[in-house]
Short mmCIF file of C-alpha atoms and ligand atoms in Angstrom, two decimals:
data_model
loop_
_atom_site.label_atom_id
_atom_site.label_comp_id
_atom_site.label_asym_id
_atom_site.label_seq_id
_atom_site.Cartn_x
_atom_site.Cartn_y
_atom_site.Cartn_z
CA MET A 6 -2.01 19.65 28.23
CA ASN A 7 -0.41 18.29 25.09
CA GLU A 8 -2.26 18.62 21.81
CA LYS A 9 -4.19 15.52 20.78
CA ILE A 10 -5.61 14.01 17.61
CA ILE A 11 -8.38 11.44 17.87
CA LEU A 12 -9.01 9.26 14.83
CA ARG A 13 -11.35 6.51 13.79
CA ARG A 14 -9.21 3.35 13.41
CA LEU A 15 -7.37 3.40 10.10
CA ASP A 16 -7.90 1.34 6.99
CA ASP A 17 -4.48 0.63 5.54
CA MET A 18 -5.36 -0.46 2.04
CA HIS A 19 -1.88 -1.76 1.16
CA CYS A 20 0.18 -3.84 3.60
CA HIS A 21 2.89 -6.46 3.24
CA PHE A 22 2.46 -8.69 6.26
CA ARG A 23 4.77 -11.45 4.94
CA THR A 24 4.70 -14.90 6.63
CA ASP A 25 6.20 -16.87 9.53
CA LEU A 26 8.41 -14.99 11.99
CA LEU A 27 8.38 -11.73 10.06
CA LEU A 28 4.56 -11.77 10.03
CA LYS A 29 4.52 -12.11 13.82
CA GLU A 30 7.03 -9.31 14.12
CA VAL A 31 5.34 -6.73 11.92
CA LEU A 32 1.59 -7.38 12.27
CA PRO A 33 1.19 -5.94 15.81
CA PHE A 34 2.13 -2.46 14.55
CA THR A 35 -0.64 -2.28 11.97
CA ALA A 36 -3.13 -4.07 14.23
CA GLN A 37 -2.50 -1.46 16.91
CA TYR A 38 -4.03 1.41 14.95
CA ALA A 39 -5.84 -0.09 11.93
CA GLY A 40 -9.27 -1.67 11.90
CA ARG A 41 -8.49 -3.32 8.58
CA GLY A 42 -5.54 -3.86 6.29
CA ILE A 43 -5.25 -5.15 2.75
CA ALA A 44 -2.92 -8.16 2.85
CA MET A 45 -0.83 -8.12 -0.31
CA PRO A 46 -0.35 -11.51 -2.01
CA ASN A 47 3.33 -11.39 -3.08
CA THR A 48 4.44 -13.72 -0.31
CA ARG A 49 7.18 -16.34 -0.67
CA PRO A 50 7.69 -19.23 -0.89
CA ARG A 51 3.90 -19.54 -1.15
CA ALA A 52 2.33 -16.75 -3.20
CA ILE A 53 -1.41 -16.12 -2.74
CA LEU A 54 -2.90 -17.21 -6.06
CA THR A 55 -5.97 -19.34 -5.31
CA GLY A 56 -8.91 -19.67 -2.94
CA ASP A 57 -6.94 -22.27 -0.97
CA ASP A 58 -4.03 -19.86 -0.62
CA VAL A 59 -6.44 -17.18 0.65
CA VAL A 60 -7.81 -19.51 3.32
CA TRP A 61 -4.30 -20.53 4.35
CA TYR A 62 -2.93 -16.97 4.51
CA ARG A 63 -5.92 -15.59 6.41
CA GLY A 64 -5.43 -18.46 8.89
CA GLU A 65 -1.76 -17.52 9.32
CA ILE A 66 -2.63 -13.88 9.96
CA LYS A 67 -5.44 -14.75 12.39
CA ARG A 68 -3.13 -17.09 14.28
CA ALA A 69 -0.52 -14.36 14.56
CA LEU A 70 -3.24 -12.02 15.89
CA ASP A 71 -4.36 -14.62 18.45
CA GLU A 72 -0.79 -15.01 19.69
CA MET A 73 -0.39 -11.31 20.42
CA PRO A 74 -0.44 -10.35 24.08
CA ASP A 75 -2.80 -7.46 23.30
CA ARG A 76 -6.21 -7.95 21.67
CA TYR A 77 -6.85 -5.68 18.73
CA SER A 78 -9.98 -5.36 16.64
CA PHE A 79 -8.18 -5.90 13.36
CA GLU A 80 -9.43 -7.65 10.24
CA PRO A 81 -7.18 -8.63 7.34
CA LEU A 82 -8.71 -8.04 3.91
CA MET A 83 -7.51 -10.75 1.58
CA THR A 84 -6.26 -10.54 -2.02
CA VAL A 85 -4.98 -12.86 -4.73
CA GLU A 86 -2.23 -12.16 -7.22
CA ILE A 87 -3.39 -12.01 -10.84
CA ARG A 88 -0.94 -13.63 -13.26
CA ASP A 89 -1.18 -14.51 -16.95
CA ASN A 90 -2.60 -17.90 -15.99
CA THR A 91 -5.27 -16.66 -13.53
CA THR A 92 -8.64 -17.87 -14.83
CA PRO A 93 -12.22 -16.71 -14.17
CA GLN A 94 -12.73 -20.00 -12.27
CA MET A 95 -9.82 -19.14 -9.97
CA ILE A 96 -11.39 -15.72 -9.40
CA ALA A 97 -14.73 -17.30 -8.47
CA LYS A 98 -13.03 -19.57 -5.94
CA ALA A 99 -10.89 -16.79 -4.49
CA HIS A 100 -13.97 -14.60 -4.14
CA HIS A 101 -15.83 -17.44 -2.44
CA ALA A 102 -12.86 -17.81 -0.06
CA GLY A 103 -13.26 -14.14 0.87
CA ALA A 104 -10.77 -12.30 -1.34
CA VAL A 105 -11.97 -8.73 -1.84
CA ALA A 106 -9.44 -7.85 -4.55
CA GLY A 107 -6.93 -9.12 -7.09
CA LYS A 108 -3.48 -7.55 -7.37
CA VAL A 109 -1.53 -7.20 -10.57
CA TYR A 110 2.24 -6.89 -10.53
CA PRO A 111 3.51 -6.28 -14.05
CA LEU A 112 6.47 -8.55 -14.71
CA GLY A 113 9.74 -7.57 -13.08
CA VAL A 114 8.87 -4.19 -11.60
CA THR A 115 9.24 -4.89 -7.88
CA THR A 116 9.84 -7.37 -5.05
CA ASN A 117 8.49 -10.84 -5.94
CA SER A 118 7.10 -9.87 -9.33
CA ASP A 119 9.18 -12.45 -11.20
CA GLU A 120 5.98 -14.15 -12.31
CA GLY A 121 4.04 -10.95 -12.78
CA LEU A 122 1.62 -10.15 -15.59
CA ARG A 123 3.20 -9.93 -19.05
CA ASP A 124 0.25 -8.89 -21.12
CA PHE A 125 -2.67 -6.64 -20.17
CA ASP A 126 -4.22 -6.88 -23.63
CA ASN A 127 -4.87 -10.53 -24.30
CA GLU A 128 -8.43 -11.81 -24.32
CA ARG A 129 -7.84 -14.39 -21.58
CA ILE A 130 -6.80 -11.86 -19.01
CA SER A 131 -9.73 -9.67 -20.06
CA GLU A 132 -12.04 -12.57 -19.14
CA THR A 133 -10.37 -12.69 -15.75
CA PHE A 134 -10.84 -8.95 -15.22
CA ARG A 135 -14.46 -9.33 -16.34
CA ALA A 136 -14.97 -12.09 -13.77
CA MET A 137 -13.60 -9.75 -11.10
CA GLN A 138 -15.93 -6.99 -12.25
CA ASP A 139 -18.91 -9.36 -12.12
CA ALA A 140 -17.96 -10.64 -8.66
CA GLY A 141 -17.51 -7.10 -7.33
CA MET A 142 -13.82 -7.65 -6.62
CA LEU A 143 -11.42 -4.73 -6.94
CA LEU A 144 -8.44 -4.67 -9.28
CA LEU A 145 -5.35 -3.34 -7.49
CA ILE A 146 -2.49 -2.41 -9.78
CA HIS A 147 1.20 -1.80 -9.28
CA GLY A 148 1.23 0.76 -12.07
CA GLU A 149 4.69 0.50 -13.59
CA LEU A 150 6.14 -1.15 -16.69
CA ASP A 151 9.69 -2.33 -17.19
CA ARG A 152 10.44 -1.56 -20.82
CA GLU A 153 13.63 -1.29 -22.84
CA ARG A 154 15.33 2.12 -22.68
CA THR A 155 12.93 3.26 -19.95
CA LEU A 156 14.44 4.63 -16.76
CA VAL A 157 13.01 3.51 -13.45
CA MET A 158 11.81 7.12 -12.98
CA LYS A 159 9.56 6.85 -16.06
CA ARG A 160 8.04 3.45 -15.37
CA GLU A 161 4.87 4.80 -13.77
CA GLU A 162 4.23 7.36 -16.48
CA ILE A 163 4.47 4.79 -19.28
CA PHE A 164 1.91 2.63 -17.49
CA LEU A 165 -0.79 5.33 -17.57
CA PRO A 166 -2.11 4.57 -21.09
CA THR A 167 -2.71 0.98 -19.91
CA LEU A 168 -4.68 2.31 -16.94
CA LEU A 169 -6.80 4.49 -19.22
CA ALA A 170 -7.53 1.54 -21.51
CA LEU A 171 -8.55 -0.70 -18.59
CA ALA A 172 -10.79 1.94 -17.05
CA ASP A 173 -12.44 2.41 -20.42
CA LYS A 174 -12.89 -1.30 -21.13
CA PHE A 175 -14.22 -2.16 -17.63
CA PRO A 176 -16.30 0.80 -16.48
CA ASN A 177 -17.80 -1.19 -13.58
CA LEU A 178 -14.52 -2.65 -12.33
CA LYS A 179 -13.18 -0.73 -9.35
CA ILE A 180 -9.51 -0.09 -10.02
CA VAL A 181 -6.94 1.18 -7.52
CA LEU A 182 -3.67 2.54 -8.85
CA GLU A 183 -1.44 1.65 -5.91
CA HIS A 184 1.16 3.95 -4.34
CA VAL A 185 1.05 6.74 -6.92
CA SER A 186 4.37 8.55 -7.15
CA THR A 187 4.01 11.15 -9.91
CA ARG A 188 1.96 14.23 -10.69
CA ALA A 189 1.03 12.56 -13.98
CA ALA A 190 -0.54 9.59 -12.17
CA VAL A 191 -2.43 11.87 -9.76
CA GLU A 192 -3.83 13.82 -12.72
CA SER A 193 -4.87 10.66 -14.58
CA VAL A 194 -6.70 9.28 -11.56
CA ARG A 195 -8.39 12.62 -10.96
CA GLN A 196 -9.65 12.73 -14.54
CA LEU A 197 -10.82 9.14 -14.83
CA GLY A 198 -14.31 8.04 -13.78
CA ASN A 199 -15.42 7.19 -10.26
CA ASN A 200 -14.38 3.57 -10.75
CA VAL A 201 -10.72 4.59 -10.47
CA ALA A 202 -8.95 5.62 -7.26
CA ALA A 203 -5.39 5.66 -5.93
CA THR A 204 -3.55 4.87 -2.74
CA ILE A 205 -0.78 7.09 -1.41
CA THR A 206 1.98 5.99 0.97
CA ALA A 207 3.45 7.98 3.84
CA HIS A 208 6.97 7.62 2.49
CA HIS A 209 6.07 9.01 -0.94
CA LEU A 210 4.65 12.05 0.87
CA CYS A 211 8.06 12.55 2.51
CA LEU A 212 10.79 11.45 0.10
CA THR A 213 12.26 12.51 -3.23
CA LEU A 214 14.91 10.70 -5.25
CA ASN A 215 17.47 12.83 -3.42
CA ASP A 216 16.64 10.95 -0.22
CA VAL A 217 17.42 7.64 -1.95
CA VAL A 218 20.61 8.44 -3.89
CA GLY A 219 21.38 12.14 -3.42
CA TYR A 220 23.40 12.04 -0.20
CA GLY A 221 25.00 8.61 -0.27
CA ILE A 222 22.87 5.64 -1.16
CA GLN A 223 20.17 5.13 1.47
CA PRO A 224 18.87 1.59 1.05
CA HIS A 225 16.08 1.98 3.59
CA HIS A 226 14.48 4.58 1.34
CA GLY A 227 14.67 2.34 -1.72
CA CYS A 228 11.25 1.23 -2.92
CA MET A 229 9.14 0.76 -6.00
CA PRO A 230 7.89 3.01 -7.38
CA MET A 231 10.96 5.13 -6.64
CA PRO A 232 10.32 8.44 -4.89
CA LYS A 233 10.51 11.11 -7.56
CA ASP A 234 10.87 14.89 -7.98
CA PHE A 235 9.79 17.69 -5.66
CA ASP A 236 6.94 18.65 -7.95
CA ASP A 237 5.65 15.06 -7.89
CA ARG A 238 5.78 15.02 -4.10
CA ASP A 239 3.91 18.34 -4.00
CA ALA A 240 1.18 16.78 -6.16
CA LEU A 241 0.92 13.77 -3.83
CA ILE A 242 0.64 15.97 -0.73
CA ALA A 243 -1.98 18.10 -2.46
CA ALA A 244 -3.98 15.00 -3.47
CA ALA A 245 -3.78 13.32 -0.04
CA THR A 246 -4.91 16.48 1.73
CA SER A 247 -7.47 17.57 -0.88
CA GLU A 248 -10.43 15.60 0.49
CA ASN A 249 -10.93 14.16 -2.96
CA PRO A 250 -12.25 10.67 -2.04
CA LYS A 251 -10.31 9.10 -4.93
CA PHE A 252 -7.11 9.37 -2.85
CA PHE A 253 -6.73 7.34 0.31
CA LEU A 254 -4.18 5.58 2.50
CA GLY A 255 -2.31 2.49 1.37
CA SER A 256 0.99 2.51 3.22
CA ASP A 257 2.80 -0.21 1.24
CA THR A 258 4.60 -0.96 4.50
CA ALA A 259 7.14 -3.43 3.16
CA PRO A 260 9.48 -4.94 5.75
CA HIS A 261 12.70 -6.65 4.72
CA PRO A 262 15.27 -7.83 7.29
CA ARG A 263 18.15 -5.37 7.61
CA GLU A 264 20.65 -7.62 5.83
CA LYS A 265 18.34 -7.90 2.79
CA LYS A 266 18.38 -4.09 2.46
CA GLU A 267 22.03 -3.40 3.31
CA CYS A 268 23.73 -5.51 0.66
CA ALA A 269 24.87 -5.49 -2.98
CA LYS A 270 21.35 -5.86 -4.39
CA GLY A 271 19.08 -4.47 -1.75
CA ALA A 272 15.39 -5.39 -1.66
CA CYS A 273 12.83 -2.67 -2.41
CA GLY A 274 10.43 -1.62 0.30
CA VAL A 275 10.05 0.90 3.14
CA TYR A 276 8.87 -0.34 6.53
CA THR A 277 6.46 2.34 7.72
CA ALA A 278 4.07 0.32 9.91
CA PRO A 279 5.72 1.31 13.23
CA VAL A 280 5.45 5.05 12.49
CA LEU A 281 2.55 5.37 10.07
CA PRO A 282 -0.10 7.52 11.79
CA GLN A 283 2.64 9.56 13.44
CA VAL A 284 4.35 10.42 10.13
CA LEU A 285 1.04 11.13 8.39
CA ALA A 286 0.07 13.53 11.18
CA GLU A 287 3.35 15.38 10.64
CA VAL A 288 2.75 15.69 6.89
CA PHE A 289 -0.85 16.86 7.24
CA GLU A 290 0.15 19.30 9.98
CA SER A 291 2.91 20.73 7.79
CA VAL A 292 0.29 21.91 5.29
CA LYS A 293 -2.21 22.90 8.00
CA ARG A 294 -4.65 20.14 7.07
CA LEU A 295 -4.69 17.99 10.20
CA ASN A 296 -8.47 18.23 10.15
CA ARG A 297 -8.44 16.24 6.89
CA LEU A 298 -6.28 13.37 8.12
CA GLU A 299 -9.13 11.12 9.22
CA ASN A 300 -10.90 11.16 5.87
CA PHE A 301 -7.67 10.08 4.19
CA THR A 302 -6.83 7.34 6.69
CA SER A 303 -10.23 6.07 7.78
CA ARG A 304 -13.06 7.04 5.42
CA PHE A 305 -12.30 7.29 1.71
CA GLY A 306 -10.68 3.84 1.46
CA ALA A 307 -13.61 2.14 3.15
CA GLU A 308 -16.06 4.00 0.95
CA PHE A 309 -14.28 3.02 -2.26
CA TYR A 310 -14.12 -0.61 -1.15
CA GLY A 311 -17.81 -0.47 -0.21
CA LEU A 312 -17.15 -1.24 3.46
CA PRO A 313 -18.75 0.26 6.55
CA LEU A 314 -16.53 2.68 8.46
CA ASN A 315 -14.63 1.26 11.43
CA GLU A 316 -16.74 1.82 14.51
CA GLY A 317 -15.97 1.52 18.19
CA ALA A 318 -12.32 1.78 19.07
CA ILE A 319 -10.41 4.95 18.23
CA ILE A 320 -6.77 5.90 18.29
CA THR A 321 -5.18 8.90 19.94
CA LEU A 322 -2.05 10.73 18.87
CA VAL A 323 -0.41 13.04 21.38
CA LYS A 324 2.04 15.80 20.54
CA THR A 325 5.15 14.53 22.31
CA GLU A 326 8.54 14.30 20.67
CA TRP A 327 10.17 10.87 20.47
CA VAL A 328 13.02 9.22 18.61
CA VAL A 329 12.29 6.28 16.32
CA PRO A 330 14.49 3.26 17.23
CA GLU A 331 17.37 2.42 14.88
CA GLN A 332 15.97 -1.07 14.40
CA ILE A 333 12.72 -2.80 15.38
CA GLY A 334 13.01 -6.57 15.49
CA SER A 335 14.95 -7.55 12.38
CA VAL A 336 13.97 -4.48 10.32
CA VAL A 337 15.04 -0.84 10.10
CA PRO A 338 11.88 1.27 10.24
CA PHE A 339 11.19 4.44 8.26
CA ARG A 340 12.64 7.51 10.00
CA ALA A 341 14.95 5.33 12.15
CA GLY A 342 16.98 7.43 14.57
CA THR A 343 15.05 10.63 13.82
CA LYS A 344 12.63 12.67 15.90
CA LEU A 345 8.87 12.52 15.36
CA GLN A 346 6.46 15.04 16.81
CA TRP A 347 3.43 12.81 17.37
CA GLN A 348 3.19 9.72 19.51
CA LEU A 349 0.55 7.00 19.56
CA SER A 350 -0.89 6.81 23.07
O1 DOR B 26 8.97 -1.21 -2.67
C1 DOR B 26 8.15 -2.09 -2.76
N1 DOR B 26 8.19 -3.18 -1.96
N2 DOR B 26 7.21 -1.99 -3.68
C2 DOR B 26 6.37 -3.00 -3.94
O2 DOR B 26 5.56 -2.85 -4.80
C3 DOR B 26 6.49 -4.29 -3.22
C4 DOR B 26 7.13 -4.12 -1.94
C5 DOR B 26 7.56 -5.41 -1.26
O3 DOR B 26 6.82 -6.40 -1.33
O4 DOR B 26 8.60 -5.41 -0.63
ZN1 ZN B 27 3.24 -3.14 -2.11
#
């Protein structure tokens, strides 16, 4: 008998489902093993900014689910993007439309952040954050700043004072620092109050900068925040496997068609959805913490969001080697062409 892992269905608290054909292509992978997924709002051409956008995007995702040959018990959790012009009234409407969170992309730090937030300090945006706090919506933050004479490797670290200020100013606003990539960020989140948590991706648990530019440029490992040093990765693995409920899964699965990655100015994003539980099992097993996987994937995120745990259906991983395809649909998945030890049954 092969070894098995049985898990409560996952909550993936950070997904890029995109729209149209790409949505239909990528959604089945997450829906297969997750009970819920946070749908990030940086879609194009229509970004998710208002209550109407939330209703439209949820409809698109539900339609894509209905069209799948297999029925999955999957629920998208909706978000809106917070920009400089997002008002408390827009927050009220988005909340009414079912958005559970607002996402901030600081200007210019990643894919589709060209209209991101410029100023965290002004009084108008504080009113917006206050409206989120009052409505019980979460604030999800891409925690990097693009500043003059600041290397991409330092962008997360220079954001941390802003995080501290926000956590201090809004003690009842639940804040998630998304896809932490440094030891410094892990330490900040650990030290802040219980209103602050962080998501961790599978690829940041696996990669360092060497895997992006150290052995030829590997565009399919390029993402924001950039994978960093070995010591940072050690800190992420320690946090994910620590059973500290402040750290939970948000995969940031970010599909871009192959030609958008393999070109002169490749898009940022790693497509992990097709291999997510399998890769996580490998990482947790490598540090002899497989017994802690379920809390990371299926408990701590729900608890921080104030949601009941996924009940009913479960997923099973079986220890059987397989090779990840070189391409799935139009996208090259994480670990393409390499062997994985665990298979989803
Ligand atoms: O690498 C990334 N890709 N980081 C993000 O924050 C956004 C994402 C995307 O949308 O492709
Ligand atoms: Zn993302």
